[in-house]
Tab-separated table of C-alpha atoms in Angstrom:
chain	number	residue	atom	x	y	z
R	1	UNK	CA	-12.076	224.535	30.761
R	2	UNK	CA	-14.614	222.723	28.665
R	3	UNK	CA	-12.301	223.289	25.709
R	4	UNK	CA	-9.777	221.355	26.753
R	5	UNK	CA	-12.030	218.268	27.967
R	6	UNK	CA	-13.883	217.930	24.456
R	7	UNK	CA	-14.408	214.323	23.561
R	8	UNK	CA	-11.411	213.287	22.733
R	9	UNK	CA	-10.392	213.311	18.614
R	10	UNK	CA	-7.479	212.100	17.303
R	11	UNK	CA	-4.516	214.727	17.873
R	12	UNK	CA	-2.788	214.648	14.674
R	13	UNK	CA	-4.451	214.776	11.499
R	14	UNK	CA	-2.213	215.953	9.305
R	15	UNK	CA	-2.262	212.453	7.285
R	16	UNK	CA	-6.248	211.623	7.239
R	17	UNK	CA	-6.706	207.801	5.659
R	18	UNK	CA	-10.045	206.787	6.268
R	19	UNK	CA	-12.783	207.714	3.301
R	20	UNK	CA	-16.251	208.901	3.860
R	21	UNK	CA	-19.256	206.467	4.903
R	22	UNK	CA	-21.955	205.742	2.583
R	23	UNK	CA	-25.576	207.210	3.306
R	24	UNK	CA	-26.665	204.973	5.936
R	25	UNK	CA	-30.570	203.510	4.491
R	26	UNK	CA	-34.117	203.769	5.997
R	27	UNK	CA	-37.119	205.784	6.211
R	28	UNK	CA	-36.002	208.540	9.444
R	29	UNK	CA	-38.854	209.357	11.425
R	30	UNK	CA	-38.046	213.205	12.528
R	31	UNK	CA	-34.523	215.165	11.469
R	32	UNK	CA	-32.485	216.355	14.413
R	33	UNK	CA	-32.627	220.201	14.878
R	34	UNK	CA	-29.304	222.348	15.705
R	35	UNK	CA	-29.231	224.004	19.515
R	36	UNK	CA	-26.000	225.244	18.984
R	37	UNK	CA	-23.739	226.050	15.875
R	38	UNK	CA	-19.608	226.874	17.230
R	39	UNK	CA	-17.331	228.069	14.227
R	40	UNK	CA	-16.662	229.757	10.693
R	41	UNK	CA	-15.378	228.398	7.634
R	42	UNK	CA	-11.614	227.476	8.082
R	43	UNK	CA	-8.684	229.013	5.529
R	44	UNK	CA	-5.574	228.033	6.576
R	45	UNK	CA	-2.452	227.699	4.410
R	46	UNK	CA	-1.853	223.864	5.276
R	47	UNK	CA	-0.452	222.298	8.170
R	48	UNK	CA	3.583	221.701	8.413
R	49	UNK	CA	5.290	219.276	10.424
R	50	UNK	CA	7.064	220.675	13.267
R	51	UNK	CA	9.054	219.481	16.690
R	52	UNK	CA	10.362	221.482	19.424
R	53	UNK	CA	12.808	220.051	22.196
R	54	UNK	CA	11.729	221.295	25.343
R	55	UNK	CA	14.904	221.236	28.733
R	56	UNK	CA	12.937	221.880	31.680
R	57	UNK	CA	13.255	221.960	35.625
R	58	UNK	CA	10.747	222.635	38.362
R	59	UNK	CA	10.392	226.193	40.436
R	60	UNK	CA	8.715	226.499	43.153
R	61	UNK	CA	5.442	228.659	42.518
R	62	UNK	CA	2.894	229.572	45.243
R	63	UNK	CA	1.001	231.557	42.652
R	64	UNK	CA	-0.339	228.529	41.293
R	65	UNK	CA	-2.072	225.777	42.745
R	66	UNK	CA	0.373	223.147	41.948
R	67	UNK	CA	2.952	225.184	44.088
R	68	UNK	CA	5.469	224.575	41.357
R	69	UNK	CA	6.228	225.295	37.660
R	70	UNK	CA	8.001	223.811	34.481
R	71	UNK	CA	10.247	226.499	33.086
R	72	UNK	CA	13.286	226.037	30.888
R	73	UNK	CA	14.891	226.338	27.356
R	74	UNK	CA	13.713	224.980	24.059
R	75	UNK	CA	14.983	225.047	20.728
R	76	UNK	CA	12.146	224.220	17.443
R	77	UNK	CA	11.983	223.907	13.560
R	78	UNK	CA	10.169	226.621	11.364
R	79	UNK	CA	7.596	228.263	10.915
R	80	UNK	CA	8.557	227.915	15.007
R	81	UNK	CA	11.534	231.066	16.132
R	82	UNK	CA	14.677	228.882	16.665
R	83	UNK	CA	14.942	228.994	20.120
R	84	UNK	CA	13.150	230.997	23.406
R	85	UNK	CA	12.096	230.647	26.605
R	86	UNK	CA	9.417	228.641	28.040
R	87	UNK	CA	7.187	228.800	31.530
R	88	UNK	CA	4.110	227.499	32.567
R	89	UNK	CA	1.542	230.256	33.696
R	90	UNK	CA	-1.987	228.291	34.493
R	91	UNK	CA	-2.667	225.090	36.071
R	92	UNK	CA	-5.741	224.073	34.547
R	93	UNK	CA	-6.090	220.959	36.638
R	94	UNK	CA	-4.891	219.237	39.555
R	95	UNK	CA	-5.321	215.305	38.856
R	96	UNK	CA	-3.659	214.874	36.866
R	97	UNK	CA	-1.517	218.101	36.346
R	98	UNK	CA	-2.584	219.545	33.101
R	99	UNK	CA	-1.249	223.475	32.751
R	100	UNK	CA	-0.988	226.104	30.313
R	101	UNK	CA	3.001	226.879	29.343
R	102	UNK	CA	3.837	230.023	27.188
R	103	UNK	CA	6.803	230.132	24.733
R	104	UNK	CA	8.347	233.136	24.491
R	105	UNK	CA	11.296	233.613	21.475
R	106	UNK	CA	13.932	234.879	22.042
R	107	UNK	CA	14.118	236.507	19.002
R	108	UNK	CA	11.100	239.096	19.788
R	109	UNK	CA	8.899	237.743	17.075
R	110	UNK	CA	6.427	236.813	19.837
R	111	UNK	CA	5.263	234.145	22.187
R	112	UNK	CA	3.052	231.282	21.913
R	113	UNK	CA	1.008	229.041	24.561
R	114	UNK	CA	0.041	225.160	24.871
R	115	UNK	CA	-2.252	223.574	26.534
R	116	UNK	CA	-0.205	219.941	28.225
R	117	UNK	CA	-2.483	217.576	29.921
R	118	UNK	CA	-1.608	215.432	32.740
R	119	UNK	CA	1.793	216.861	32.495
R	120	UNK	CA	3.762	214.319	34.484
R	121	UNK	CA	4.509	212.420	31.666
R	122	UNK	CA	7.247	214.882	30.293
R	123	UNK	CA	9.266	213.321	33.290
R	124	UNK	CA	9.342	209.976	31.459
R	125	UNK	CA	6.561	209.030	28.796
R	126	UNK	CA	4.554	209.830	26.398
R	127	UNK	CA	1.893	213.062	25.574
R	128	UNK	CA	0.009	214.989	23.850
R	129	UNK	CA	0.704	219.054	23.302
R	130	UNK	CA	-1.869	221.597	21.818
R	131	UNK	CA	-1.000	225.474	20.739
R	132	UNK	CA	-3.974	227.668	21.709
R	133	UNK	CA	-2.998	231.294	21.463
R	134	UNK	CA	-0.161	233.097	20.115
R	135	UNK	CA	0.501	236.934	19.959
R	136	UNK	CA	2.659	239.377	17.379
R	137	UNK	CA	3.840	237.306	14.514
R	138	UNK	CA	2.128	233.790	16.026
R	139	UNK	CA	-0.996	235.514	16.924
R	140	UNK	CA	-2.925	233.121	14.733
R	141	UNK	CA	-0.659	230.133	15.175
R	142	UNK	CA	-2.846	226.514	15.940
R	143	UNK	CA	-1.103	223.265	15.939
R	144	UNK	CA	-1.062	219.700	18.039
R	145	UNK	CA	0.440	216.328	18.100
R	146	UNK	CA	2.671	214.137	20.617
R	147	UNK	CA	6.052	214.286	22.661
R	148	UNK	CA	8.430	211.760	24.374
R	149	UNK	CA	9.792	212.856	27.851
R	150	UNK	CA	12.932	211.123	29.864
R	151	UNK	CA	14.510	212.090	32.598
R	152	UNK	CA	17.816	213.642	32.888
R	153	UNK	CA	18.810	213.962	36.142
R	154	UNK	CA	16.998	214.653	39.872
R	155	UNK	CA	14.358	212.885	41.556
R	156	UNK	CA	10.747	212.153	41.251
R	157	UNK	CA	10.490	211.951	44.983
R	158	UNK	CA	11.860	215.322	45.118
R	159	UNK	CA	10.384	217.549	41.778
R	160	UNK	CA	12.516	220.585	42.436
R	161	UNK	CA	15.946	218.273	41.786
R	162	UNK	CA	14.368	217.305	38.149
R	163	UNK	CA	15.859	217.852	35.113
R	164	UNK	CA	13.705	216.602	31.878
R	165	UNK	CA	13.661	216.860	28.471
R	166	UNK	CA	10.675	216.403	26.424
R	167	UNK	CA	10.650	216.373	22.485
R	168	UNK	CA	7.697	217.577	20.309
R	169	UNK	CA	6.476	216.182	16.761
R	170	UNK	CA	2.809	217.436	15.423
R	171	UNK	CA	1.835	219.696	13.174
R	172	UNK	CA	1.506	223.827	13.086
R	173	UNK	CA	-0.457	226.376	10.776
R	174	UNK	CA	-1.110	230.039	11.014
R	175	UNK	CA	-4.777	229.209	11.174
R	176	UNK	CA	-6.684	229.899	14.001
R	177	UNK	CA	-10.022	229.420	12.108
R	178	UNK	CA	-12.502	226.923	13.299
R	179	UNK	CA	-14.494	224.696	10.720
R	180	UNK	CA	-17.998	225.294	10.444
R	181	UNK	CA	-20.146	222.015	11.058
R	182	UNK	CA	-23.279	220.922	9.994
R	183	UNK	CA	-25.068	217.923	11.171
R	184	UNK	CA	-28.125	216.003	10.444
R	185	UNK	CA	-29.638	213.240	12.599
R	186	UNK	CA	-32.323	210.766	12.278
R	187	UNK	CA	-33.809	207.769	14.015
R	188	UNK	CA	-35.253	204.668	13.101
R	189	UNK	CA	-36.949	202.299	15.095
R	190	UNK	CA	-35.940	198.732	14.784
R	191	UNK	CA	-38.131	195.824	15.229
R	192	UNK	CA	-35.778	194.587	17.977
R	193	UNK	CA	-34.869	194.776	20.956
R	194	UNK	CA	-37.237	197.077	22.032
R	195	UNK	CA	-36.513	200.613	21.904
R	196	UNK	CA	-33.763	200.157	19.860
R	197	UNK	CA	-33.167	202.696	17.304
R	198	UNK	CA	-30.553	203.058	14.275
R	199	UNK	CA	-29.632	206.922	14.068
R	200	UNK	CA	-27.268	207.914	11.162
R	201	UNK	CA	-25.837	211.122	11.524
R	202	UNK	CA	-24.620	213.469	8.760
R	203	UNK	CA	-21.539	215.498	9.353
R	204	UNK	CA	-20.281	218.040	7.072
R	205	UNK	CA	-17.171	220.115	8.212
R	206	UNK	CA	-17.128	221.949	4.343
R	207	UNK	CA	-13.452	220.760	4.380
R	208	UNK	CA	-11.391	218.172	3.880
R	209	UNK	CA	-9.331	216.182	6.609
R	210	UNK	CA	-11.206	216.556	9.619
R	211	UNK	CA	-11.643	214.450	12.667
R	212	UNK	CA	-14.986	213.634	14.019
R	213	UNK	CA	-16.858	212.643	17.503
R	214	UNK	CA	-20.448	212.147	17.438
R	215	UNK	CA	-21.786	211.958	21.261
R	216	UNK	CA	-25.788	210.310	21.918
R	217	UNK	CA	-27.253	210.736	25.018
R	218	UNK	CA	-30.822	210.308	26.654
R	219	UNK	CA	-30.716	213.509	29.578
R	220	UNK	CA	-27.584	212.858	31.060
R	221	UNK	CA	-27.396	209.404	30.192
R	222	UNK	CA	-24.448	208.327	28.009
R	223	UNK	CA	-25.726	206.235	24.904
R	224	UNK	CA	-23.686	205.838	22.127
R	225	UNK	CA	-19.707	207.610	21.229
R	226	UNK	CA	-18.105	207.573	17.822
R	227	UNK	CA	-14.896	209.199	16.811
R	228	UNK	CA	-13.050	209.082	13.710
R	229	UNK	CA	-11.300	211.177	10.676
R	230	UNK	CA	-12.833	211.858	7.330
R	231	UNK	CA	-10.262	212.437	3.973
R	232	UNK	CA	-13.769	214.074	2.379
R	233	UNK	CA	-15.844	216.992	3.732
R	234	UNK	CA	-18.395	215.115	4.831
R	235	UNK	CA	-19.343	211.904	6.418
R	236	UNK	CA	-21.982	209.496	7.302
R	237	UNK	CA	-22.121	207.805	11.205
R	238	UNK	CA	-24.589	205.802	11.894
R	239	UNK	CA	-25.050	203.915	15.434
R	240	UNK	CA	-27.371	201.910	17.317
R	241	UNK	CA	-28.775	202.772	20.606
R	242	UNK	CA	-30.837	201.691	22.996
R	243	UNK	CA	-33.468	204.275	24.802
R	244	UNK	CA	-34.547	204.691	28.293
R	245	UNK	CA	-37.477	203.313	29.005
R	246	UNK	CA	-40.244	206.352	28.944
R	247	UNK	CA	-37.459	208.594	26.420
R	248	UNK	CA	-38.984	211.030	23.641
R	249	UNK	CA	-36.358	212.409	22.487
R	250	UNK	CA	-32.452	212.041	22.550
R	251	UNK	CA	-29.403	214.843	21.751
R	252	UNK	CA	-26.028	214.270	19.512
R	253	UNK	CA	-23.386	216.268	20.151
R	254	UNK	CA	-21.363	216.616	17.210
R	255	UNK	CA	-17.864	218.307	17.063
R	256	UNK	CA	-15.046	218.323	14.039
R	257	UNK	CA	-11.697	219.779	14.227
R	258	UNK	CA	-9.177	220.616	11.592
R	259	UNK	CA	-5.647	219.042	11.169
R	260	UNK	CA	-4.788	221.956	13.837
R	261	UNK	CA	-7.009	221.439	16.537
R	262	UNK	CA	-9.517	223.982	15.890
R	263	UNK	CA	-12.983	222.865	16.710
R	264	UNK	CA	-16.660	223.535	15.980
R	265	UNK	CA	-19.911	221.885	17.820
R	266	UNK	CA	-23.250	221.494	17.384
R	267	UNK	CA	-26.057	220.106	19.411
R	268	UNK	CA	-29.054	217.873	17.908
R	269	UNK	CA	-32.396	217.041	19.315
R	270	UNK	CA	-33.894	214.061	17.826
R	271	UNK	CA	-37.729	212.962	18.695
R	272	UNK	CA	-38.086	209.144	18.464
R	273	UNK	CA	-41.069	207.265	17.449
R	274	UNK	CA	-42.570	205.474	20.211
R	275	UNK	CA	-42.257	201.743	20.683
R	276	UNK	CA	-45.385	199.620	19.883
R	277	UNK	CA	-47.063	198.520	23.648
């Protein structure tokens, strides 16, 4: 799920430090132009600091590829339902484990479903959580952040005598709303090394408190990666790569996300000026 694999931003966002870059300087050469736009304007309500405490064992599940599942009890803090039921239903990968667990309340006000990558670590570590769909009264609930497993009892050289606890903090809001993005890019040629090129790129989520990745690439070939938050709704990035040898033109993938998790991309093509023979 390409989704889930986006360049990684920073999960929790909720308390975004860092100002805006200045306009990076220079006469560009040629602007980037958009191949693909992902997202609307956000409007949610503002985030709120949540945590959930998750008691979990392992089933055995031929149904998925893993052959097992988590499943178990959890209790949570508003706007979560004090307490439910929780199961995972996908494996999304195998190495590491990395499924898709819905939470279901006990209270009928509806369930909700997170995305846990490499999933191990809620047996004794540290991770990362992400709600991506909800239904009846958390249809449009969105939220991320971190937990801390340990190990109760069992195991690891036998799963299905584990017992594990893992305990959520992050942040939740009934906003399922990507931010739109748009992105400039230019490049300018420096006078060395050769084929060396600044290329600041504009990024404007039309919100405040977003993270950032900006992604260069020649073809398939990995140039440049910045990542970041911005307290403003937009931001300058500028980086310095260095071209293939024979390379017109390079892309810059751009993607923001809200405090949430909700993300938008977009896709630039930049020409650059040839280098003096």
């Amino acid at each position: 799920m390409p989704y889930f694999k986006t360049l990684l931003l920073t999960l929790v966002a909720a308390a975004v430090a860092v100002a805006a870059a200045a306009s990076a300087g220079g006469s560009p050469h040629v602007i980037g132009t958009p191949v693909n736009a992902v997202g609307a304007a956000g409007a949610g309500a503002g985030p709120t600091t949540v945590t959930l405490t998750f008691d979990g064992t392992h089933v055995a599940n031929s149904s998925l590829r893993s052959g097992l599942r988590h499943e178990g009890r959890f209790t949570a803090a508003p706007p979560l339902c004090a307490h439910g039921t929780a199961v995972d239903v996908e494996d999304v990968e195998d190495a590491p484990l990395s499924v898709m667990r819905k939470y279901t309340c006990d209270d009928g006000t509806g369930t909700f479903t997170a995305f846990l990558p490499a999933v191990a670590a809620e047996h004794g570590g540290n991770g990362t959580w992400k709600i991506v769909a909800g239904t009846d009264r958390y249809a449009t609930l969105r939220g991320q952040g971190t937990y801390t497993g340990h190990l109760v009892s069992g195991s690891l050289d036998n799963f299905l005598t584990v017992v594990y606890r893992a305990t959520w903090q992050g942040v939740v809001d009934f906003d399922a709303v990507a931010p739109s993005v748009t992105a400039t890019a230019r490049a300018k040629k420096l006078r060395r090394p050769t084929r060396t090129y600044a290329v600041p790129t504009i990024v404007d989520a039309h919100e405040p408190g977003f993270t950032y990745s900006v992604d260069i690439r020649a073809g398939k070939r990995y140039l440049a990666l910045k990542s970041g938050t911005s307290s403003s709704t937009a931001i300058t990035v500028t980086q310095h790569v260095r071209a293939p040898r024979g390379t017109r033109a390079i892309s810059v993938l751009v993607t923001v996300a809200d405090a949430v998790g909700n993300e938008s991309s977009t896709t630039l093509i930049v020409k650059l000026k040839p280098a003096a023979t």
